[in-house]
Amino acid sequence: MIDLVIALFFTPLLIVTIDTFAQMRSRVTEINYFPVTAETAPCTDYTIIVPIYGNIAYLENVAYLHQYGERVLLTTSQGETEAFYTELERIARDHDFRTHIASRLPSAREHGTQDPGIRSTEGTVRDTIVLDAHDSITSTYVVCIDADTVTDVSLDYLVGALKDADLDIASVMLTAANRDTLLARLQGHEYRMAMRIRRVMPWMISGGCHVARREVHRDLMLKHSLFFQGNDVELGLLADLCEYRIGHIPFVVPTTVPSHFRAWFRQRRAWAG
């Protein structure tokens, strides 16, 4: 009975206390906080890593990526269909993108059971191809974004801010792009709180978008478990353990949040990993 009381009352209270402390501390400190300003010099010495697999329809930000041309590297796995590769090469050719097919394979179980046309949200597929992409990269910096991520401001300024601050890796400011339901609006408030906390916990990297020095990113991915559900924060924790210089750049990156309970629950169940 006592264990049940602790689980139902004290554990949530502890979580709220920790979050509240982080919120209060973030209001009075600018540690590891490096905003993009009018003085930020744009930098173009970077590669955009875009992992895409399962179904080419998941590549939703082609029009946005067009402005970056050959700096875009569409990276995928060996387990895709011929139709997938044909369409991927057509898109790359039309927009001057580069492509990379991973030589490393996920586990035999994953590779053998992955159904064409279905994007895996577990296992090691995504982070395996992100790691492997480094075999095709020579730029000084990398920006890793999802295939549906877009920004209002050029990524040149995000990389420029990282360079100016002499950081090794940085988290960015995610915001809820849609406010169509009460659930989505509540998540918008949640995201605002989470982004403020990153001023004191910059290692809370988002897989949807982050920026790093190429050599540092590759070193961290080589140490990474490649487990999908831990891909972003695990990267930041590893960077912290390796004593790399981590910061938070409040570069706004809109992201679509679940509008309905079923999708929200599926996302939270995954995040619990």
Short mmCIF file of C-alpha atoms in Angstrom, two decimals:
data_model
loop_
_atom_site.label_atom_id
_atom_site.label_comp_id
_atom_site.label_asym_id
_atom_site.label_seq_id
_atom_site.Cartn_x
_atom_site.Cartn_y
_atom_site.Cartn_z
CA MET A 1 0.00 0.00 0.00
CA ILE A 2 2.82 2.38 0.89
CA ASP A 3 4.52 1.60 -2.43
CA LEU A 4 1.31 2.49 -4.25
CA VAL A 5 1.02 5.82 -2.44
CA ILE A 6 4.63 6.66 -3.33
CA ALA A 7 4.06 5.74 -6.95
CA LEU A 8 0.83 7.75 -7.26
CA PHE A 9 1.80 10.84 -5.27
CA PHE A 10 5.46 11.34 -4.50
CA THR A 11 6.85 10.33 -7.90
CA PRO A 12 4.75 12.87 -9.85
CA LEU A 13 5.52 15.47 -7.15
CA LEU A 14 9.25 14.84 -7.56
CA ILE A 15 8.99 15.22 -11.35
CA VAL A 16 7.07 18.51 -11.02
CA THR A 17 9.60 19.79 -8.47
CA ILE A 18 12.52 19.04 -10.78
CA ASP A 19 10.81 20.72 -13.73
CA THR A 20 9.87 23.75 -11.62
CA PHE A 21 13.43 24.16 -10.38
CA ALA A 22 14.75 23.98 -13.93
CA GLN A 23 12.16 26.56 -15.03
CA MET A 24 13.13 28.98 -12.22
CA ARG A 25 16.83 28.53 -12.87
CA SER A 26 16.40 29.03 -16.60
CA ARG A 27 14.80 32.43 -15.97
CA VAL A 28 17.87 33.83 -14.25
CA THR A 29 20.73 32.24 -16.17
CA GLU A 30 22.00 32.42 -19.71
CA ILE A 31 24.46 29.53 -19.35
CA ASN A 32 24.96 27.69 -22.64
CA TYR A 33 22.51 30.04 -24.39
CA PHE A 34 23.65 31.42 -27.77
CA PRO A 35 20.95 33.30 -29.71
CA VAL A 36 21.16 34.14 -33.39
CA THR A 37 21.62 37.91 -33.64
CA ALA A 38 22.03 40.53 -36.36
CA GLU A 39 25.78 40.10 -35.96
CA THR A 40 25.68 36.34 -36.59
CA ALA A 41 27.69 35.61 -39.73
CA PRO A 42 26.10 32.96 -41.98
CA CYS A 43 28.16 29.83 -42.64
CA THR A 44 27.69 27.52 -45.63
CA ASP A 45 30.33 24.90 -44.80
CA TYR A 46 27.85 22.22 -43.73
CA THR A 47 25.94 19.17 -44.92
CA ILE A 48 22.26 18.57 -44.21
CA ILE A 49 21.71 14.91 -43.32
CA VAL A 50 18.14 13.85 -44.13
CA PRO A 51 17.34 10.21 -43.23
CA ILE A 52 14.61 8.79 -45.45
CA TYR A 53 13.49 5.17 -45.65
CA GLY A 54 10.39 2.97 -45.85
CA ASN A 55 8.37 5.19 -48.19
CA ILE A 56 9.53 8.09 -50.34
CA ALA A 57 6.28 9.89 -49.46
CA TYR A 58 7.79 10.61 -46.03
CA LEU A 59 10.16 13.07 -47.74
CA GLU A 60 7.84 16.05 -47.28
CA ASN A 61 10.31 18.96 -47.22
CA VAL A 62 11.75 18.77 -50.75
CA ALA A 63 10.61 22.29 -51.67
CA TYR A 64 12.24 23.67 -48.51
CA LEU A 65 15.48 21.75 -49.09
CA HIS A 66 15.75 22.94 -52.71
CA GLN A 67 17.49 26.17 -51.64
CA TYR A 68 20.41 24.17 -50.20
CA GLY A 69 21.13 22.11 -53.31
CA GLU A 70 24.21 19.89 -53.08
CA ARG A 71 24.54 20.54 -49.37
CA VAL A 72 21.58 18.17 -48.90
CA LEU A 73 22.45 14.50 -48.40
CA LEU A 74 19.47 12.15 -48.63
CA THR A 75 20.60 9.04 -46.79
CA THR A 76 18.77 5.72 -46.84
CA SER A 77 19.13 2.01 -46.15
CA GLN A 78 19.93 -0.99 -48.33
CA GLY A 79 16.53 -2.53 -47.66
CA GLU A 80 14.38 -0.32 -49.91
CA THR A 81 12.52 -1.18 -53.10
CA GLU A 82 13.75 -0.42 -56.62
CA ALA A 83 10.84 2.00 -57.01
CA PHE A 84 12.00 3.83 -53.88
CA TYR A 85 15.57 4.21 -55.18
CA THR A 86 14.36 5.32 -58.61
CA GLU A 87 12.19 8.08 -57.12
CA LEU A 88 14.92 9.09 -54.65
CA GLU A 89 17.43 9.54 -57.48
CA ARG A 90 14.90 11.50 -59.54
CA ILE A 91 14.28 13.91 -56.66
CA ALA A 92 18.00 14.29 -56.05
CA ARG A 93 18.67 14.95 -59.73
CA ASP A 94 15.89 17.55 -60.00
CA HIS A 95 17.12 19.49 -56.96
CA ASP A 96 20.90 18.91 -57.09
CA PHE A 97 20.79 16.86 -53.88
CA ARG A 98 23.28 14.12 -53.09
CA THR A 99 22.29 10.61 -51.99
CA HIS A 100 23.89 7.97 -49.81
CA ILE A 101 22.87 4.32 -49.44
CA ALA A 102 24.18 2.94 -46.16
CA SER A 103 26.76 0.18 -46.29
CA ARG A 104 26.17 -0.68 -42.64
CA LEU A 105 23.15 -2.85 -41.97
CA PRO A 106 20.76 -2.76 -39.01
CA SER A 107 20.44 -5.98 -37.03
CA ALA A 108 19.63 -9.07 -39.10
CA ARG A 109 16.21 -9.29 -37.43
CA GLU A 110 15.29 -5.72 -38.36
CA HIS A 111 16.68 -5.89 -41.88
CA GLY A 112 14.97 -9.17 -42.62
CA THR A 113 11.54 -8.18 -41.32
CA GLN A 114 11.26 -4.55 -42.33
CA ASP A 115 8.28 -4.18 -44.67
CA PRO A 116 8.83 -1.96 -47.72
CA GLY A 117 6.70 1.16 -47.51
CA ILE A 118 6.61 1.24 -43.72
CA ARG A 119 8.82 3.61 -41.75
CA SER A 120 10.25 1.90 -38.69
CA THR A 121 9.87 3.82 -35.44
CA GLU A 122 11.92 1.39 -33.42
CA GLY A 123 15.18 -0.50 -33.69
CA THR A 124 18.34 0.91 -35.27
CA VAL A 125 17.48 1.66 -38.91
CA ARG A 126 17.34 5.46 -38.68
CA ASP A 127 20.48 6.00 -36.68
CA THR A 128 22.42 3.38 -38.62
CA ILE A 129 21.94 5.35 -41.83
CA VAL A 130 22.72 8.65 -40.08
CA LEU A 131 26.02 7.20 -38.86
CA ASP A 132 26.81 5.74 -42.26
CA ALA A 133 26.13 9.07 -43.97
CA HIS A 134 29.40 10.37 -42.55
CA ASP A 135 31.24 8.25 -45.12
CA SER A 136 30.02 10.76 -47.74
CA ILE A 137 30.62 13.97 -45.77
CA THR A 138 33.67 16.25 -45.78
CA SER A 139 32.13 19.54 -44.59
CA THR A 140 33.14 21.11 -41.27
CA TYR A 141 29.61 21.04 -39.84
CA VAL A 142 26.45 18.95 -40.15
CA VAL A 143 22.78 19.69 -39.60
CA CYS A 144 20.64 16.61 -39.05
CA ILE A 145 16.93 17.12 -39.74
CA ASP A 146 13.87 14.97 -40.26
CA ALA A 147 12.31 14.55 -43.69
CA ASP A 148 9.37 16.77 -42.70
CA THR A 149 11.31 19.56 -40.97
CA VAL A 150 11.36 23.14 -42.32
CA THR A 151 12.57 26.46 -40.89
CA ASP A 152 11.66 30.09 -41.53
CA VAL A 153 15.28 31.27 -41.23
CA SER A 154 18.13 29.85 -43.31
CA LEU A 155 20.19 27.10 -41.71
CA ASP A 156 23.24 29.19 -42.67
CA TYR A 157 22.56 31.28 -39.56
CA LEU A 158 22.13 28.25 -37.30
CA VAL A 159 25.54 26.93 -38.36
CA GLY A 160 26.95 30.45 -38.13
CA ALA A 161 25.76 30.72 -34.52
CA LEU A 162 27.40 27.39 -33.66
CA LYS A 163 30.64 28.55 -35.26
CA ASP A 164 30.59 31.98 -33.57
CA ALA A 165 29.99 30.39 -30.16
CA ASP A 166 32.74 27.81 -30.77
CA LEU A 167 30.36 24.97 -29.84
CA ASP A 168 30.73 21.31 -30.72
CA ILE A 169 27.01 20.51 -30.77
CA ALA A 170 23.80 22.39 -30.01
CA SER A 171 20.11 21.89 -29.42
CA VAL A 172 17.57 24.17 -31.10
CA MET A 173 14.14 25.60 -30.24
CA LEU A 174 11.29 23.38 -31.38
CA THR A 175 7.82 24.93 -31.51
CA ALA A 176 4.42 23.38 -32.17
CA ALA A 177 3.47 24.26 -35.74
CA ASN A 178 -0.22 23.35 -35.42
CA ARG A 179 -2.78 24.55 -32.87
CA ASP A 180 -5.87 22.93 -34.39
CA THR A 181 -7.09 21.11 -31.25
CA LEU A 182 -6.95 21.58 -27.49
CA LEU A 183 -4.45 18.72 -27.27
CA ALA A 184 -2.16 20.43 -29.81
CA ARG A 185 -2.39 23.74 -27.94
CA LEU A 186 -1.46 22.05 -24.67
CA GLN A 187 1.58 20.55 -26.36
CA GLY A 188 2.50 24.01 -27.61
CA HIS A 189 2.67 25.15 -23.99
CA GLU A 190 4.66 22.02 -23.08
CA TYR A 191 7.17 22.71 -25.85
CA ARG A 192 7.66 26.30 -24.66
CA MET A 193 8.52 25.07 -21.18
CA ALA A 194 10.83 22.36 -22.50
CA MET A 195 12.73 24.82 -24.68
CA ARG A 196 13.27 27.16 -21.72
CA ILE A 197 14.71 24.26 -19.72
CA ARG A 198 17.26 23.70 -22.49
CA ARG A 199 18.99 26.91 -21.46
CA VAL A 200 20.35 24.93 -18.50
CA MET A 201 20.07 21.45 -20.03
CA PRO A 202 21.34 22.02 -23.60
CA TRP A 203 22.16 18.33 -23.99
CA MET A 204 18.42 17.66 -24.57
CA ILE A 205 19.09 17.36 -28.31
CA SER A 206 16.18 16.86 -30.71
CA GLY A 207 16.44 14.32 -33.51
CA GLY A 208 14.13 16.53 -35.58
CA CYS A 209 16.92 19.11 -35.88
CA HIS A 210 20.32 19.62 -34.34
CA VAL A 211 23.67 21.03 -35.44
CA ALA A 212 27.22 19.89 -34.73
CA ARG A 213 30.80 19.79 -35.90
CA ARG A 214 31.08 16.90 -38.32
CA GLU A 215 33.93 15.14 -36.52
CA VAL A 216 32.14 15.43 -33.18
CA HIS A 217 28.84 14.17 -34.61
CA ARG A 218 30.56 11.17 -36.17
CA ASP A 219 32.40 10.36 -32.93
CA LEU A 220 29.15 10.49 -30.96
CA MET A 221 27.28 8.33 -33.48
CA LEU A 222 30.05 5.72 -33.30
CA LYS A 223 29.47 5.56 -29.53
CA HIS A 224 25.67 5.61 -29.89
CA SER A 225 23.51 2.55 -29.22
CA LEU A 226 21.59 3.46 -32.44
CA PHE A 227 18.35 2.71 -30.57
CA PHE A 228 15.66 4.79 -32.30
CA GLN A 229 13.70 5.94 -29.26
CA GLY A 230 16.81 7.28 -27.56
CA ASN A 231 18.46 8.77 -30.64
CA ASP A 232 18.32 12.47 -29.78
CA VAL A 233 18.78 12.77 -26.01
CA GLU A 234 21.27 9.90 -26.02
CA LEU A 235 23.37 11.93 -28.45
CA GLY A 236 23.36 14.87 -26.05
CA LEU A 237 24.13 12.74 -23.01
CA LEU A 238 27.08 11.17 -24.81
CA ALA A 239 28.34 14.64 -25.76
CA ASP A 240 28.13 15.68 -22.12
CA LEU A 241 29.97 12.56 -20.95
CA CYS A 242 32.67 13.12 -23.58
CA GLU A 243 33.00 16.74 -22.36
CA TYR A 244 32.21 18.30 -25.71
CA ARG A 245 31.06 21.92 -25.62
CA ILE A 246 27.26 21.86 -25.79
CA GLY A 247 24.96 24.86 -26.09
CA HIS A 248 21.40 25.83 -26.85
CA ILE A 249 20.71 28.00 -29.90
CA PRO A 250 17.14 29.37 -29.85
CA PHE A 251 16.80 28.86 -33.60
CA VAL A 252 13.09 28.28 -34.19
CA VAL A 253 12.16 24.97 -35.83
CA PRO A 254 8.38 24.40 -36.22
CA THR A 255 7.30 20.80 -35.81
CA THR A 256 3.90 19.14 -36.21
CA VAL A 257 2.51 17.74 -32.96
CA PRO A 258 -0.23 15.09 -32.68
CA SER A 259 -3.71 16.60 -32.86
CA HIS A 260 -5.63 13.59 -31.56
CA PHE A 261 -5.28 11.24 -28.63
CA ARG A 262 -4.35 8.06 -30.52
CA ALA A 263 -1.36 9.67 -32.28
CA TRP A 264 -0.38 11.50 -29.08
CA PHE A 265 -0.47 8.26 -27.05
CA ARG A 266 1.62 6.42 -29.66
CA GLN A 267 4.22 9.22 -29.55
CA ARG A 268 4.37 9.27 -25.74
CA ARG A 269 4.66 5.51 -25.55
CA ALA A 270 7.63 5.75 -27.88
CA TRP A 271 9.16 8.63 -25.88
CA ALA A 272 8.91 6.47 -22.75
CA GLY A 273 11.73 4.42 -24.27
#
